């Protein structure tokens, strides 16, 4: 089964939902989520380089 889709009636309602979700995350989860969002954005804008923090995270995982 695929991911569930949420449809919001207003922009404010969607912002409130995103803020509630972010408050439930630990600081580490927030950073990983942000890095993932940056990676997704760069996938659609392929002319930009990957962020350095993402490369640093990869290097730390390898060690």
PDB file of C-alpha atoms in Angstrom:
ATOM      1  CA  UNK A   1       0.000   0.000   0.000  1.00  0.00           C
ATOM      2  CA  UNK A   2       1.256   3.486  -0.846  1.00  0.00           C
ATOM      3  CA  UNK A   3       1.676   6.540   1.305  1.00  0.00           C
ATOM      4  CA  UNK A   4      -1.411   8.281   2.572  1.00  0.00           C
ATOM      5  CA  UNK A   5      -2.166  11.696   1.089  1.00  0.00           C
ATOM      6  CA  UNK A   6      -3.386  14.622   3.173  1.00  0.00           C
ATOM      7  CA  UNK A   7      -5.327  17.417   1.518  1.00  0.00           C
ATOM      8  CA  UNK A   8      -5.536  20.713   3.391  1.00  0.00           C
ATOM      9  CA  UNK A   9      -8.129  23.412   2.797  1.00  0.00           C
ATOM     10  CA  UNK A  10      -5.733  26.277   3.468  1.00  0.00           C
ATOM     11  CA  UNK A  11      -2.048  27.085   3.521  1.00  0.00           C
ATOM     12  CA  UNK A  12      -2.243  27.917   7.247  1.00  0.00           C
ATOM     13  CA  UNK A  13      -3.691  24.490   8.015  1.00  0.00           C
ATOM     14  CA  UNK A  14      -0.855  22.764   6.154  1.00  0.00           C
ATOM     15  CA  UNK A  15       1.760  24.905   7.942  1.00  0.00           C
ATOM     16  CA  UNK A  16       0.209  24.046  11.310  1.00  0.00           C
ATOM     17  CA  UNK A  17       0.357  20.336  10.465  1.00  0.00           C
ATOM     18  CA  UNK A  18       4.026  20.555   9.432  1.00  0.00           C
ATOM     19  CA  UNK A  19       4.913  22.416  12.635  1.00  0.00           C
ATOM     20  CA  UNK A  20       3.129  19.812  14.761  1.00  0.00           C
ATOM     21  CA  UNK A  21       5.043  17.055  12.995  1.00  0.00           C
ATOM     22  CA  UNK A  22       8.377  18.812  13.501  1.00  0.00           C
ATOM     23  CA  UNK A  23       7.733  19.271  17.236  1.00  0.00           C
ATOM     24  CA  UNK A  24       7.355  15.495  17.618  1.00  0.00           C
ATOM     25  CA  UNK A  25      10.838  14.896  16.182  1.00  0.00           C
ATOM     26  CA  UNK A  26      14.106  14.789  18.068  1.00  0.00           C
ATOM     27  CA  UNK A  27      16.811  17.303  17.037  1.00  0.00           C
ATOM     28  CA  UNK A  28      18.662  14.542  15.164  1.00  0.00           C
ATOM     29  CA  UNK A  29      15.515  13.580  13.262  1.00  0.00           C
ATOM     30  CA  UNK A  30      14.918  17.234  12.367  1.00  0.00           C
ATOM     31  CA  UNK A  31      18.408  17.579  10.911  1.00  0.00           C
ATOM     32  CA  UNK A  32      18.067  14.360   8.919  1.00  0.00           C
ATOM     33  CA  UNK A  33      14.651  15.473   7.656  1.00  0.00           C
ATOM     34  CA  UNK A  34      16.067  18.842   6.575  1.00  0.00           C
ATOM     35  CA  UNK A  35      18.983  17.191   4.781  1.00  0.00           C
ATOM     36  CA  UNK A  36      16.558  14.868   3.025  1.00  0.00           C
ATOM     37  CA  UNK A  37      14.428  17.830   1.898  1.00  0.00           C
ATOM     38  CA  UNK A  38      17.532  19.568   0.532  1.00  0.00           C
ATOM     39  CA  UNK A  39      18.485  16.392  -1.326  1.00  0.00           C
ATOM     40  CA  UNK A  40      14.978  16.181  -2.849  1.00  0.00           C
ATOM     41  CA  UNK A  41      15.116  19.851  -3.884  1.00  0.00           C
ATOM     42  CA  UNK A  42      18.515  19.350  -5.507  1.00  0.00           C
ATOM     43  CA  UNK A  43      17.197  16.344  -7.421  1.00  0.00           C
ATOM     44  CA  UNK A  44      14.784  18.669  -9.214  1.00  0.00           C
ATOM     45  CA  UNK A  45      17.466  21.368  -9.625  1.00  0.00           C
ATOM     46  CA  UNK A  46      20.321  19.193 -10.788  1.00  0.00           C
ATOM     47  CA  UNK A  47      22.589  22.139 -11.643  1.00  0.00           C
ATOM     48  CA  UNK A  48      23.225  22.755  -7.917  1.00  0.00           C
ATOM     49  CA  UNK A  49      25.813  20.864  -5.884  1.00  0.00           C
ATOM     50  CA  UNK A  50      24.933  18.664  -2.896  1.00  0.00           C
ATOM     51  CA  UNK A  51      25.130  20.513   0.432  1.00  0.00           C
ATOM     52  CA  UNK A  52      28.367  20.039   2.342  1.00  0.00           C
ATOM     53  CA  UNK A  53      26.561  18.883   5.490  1.00  0.00           C
ATOM     54  CA  UNK A  54      25.069  15.986   3.567  1.00  0.00           C
ATOM     55  CA  UNK A  55      28.502  14.929   2.334  1.00  0.00           C
ATOM     56  CA  UNK A  56      29.846  15.230   5.879  1.00  0.00           C
ATOM     57  CA  UNK A  57      27.050  12.980   7.170  1.00  0.00           C
ATOM     58  CA  UNK A  58      27.937  10.359   4.542  1.00  0.00           C
ATOM     59  CA  UNK A  59      31.598  10.468   5.598  1.00  0.00           C
ATOM     60  CA  UNK A  60      30.678  10.103   9.271  1.00  0.00           C
ATOM     61  CA  UNK A  61      28.485   7.072   8.525  1.00  0.00           C
ATOM     62  CA  UNK A  62      31.334   5.347   6.684  1.00  0.00           C
ATOM     63  CA  UNK A  63      33.692   5.666   9.670  1.00  0.00           C
TER      64      UNK A  63
END
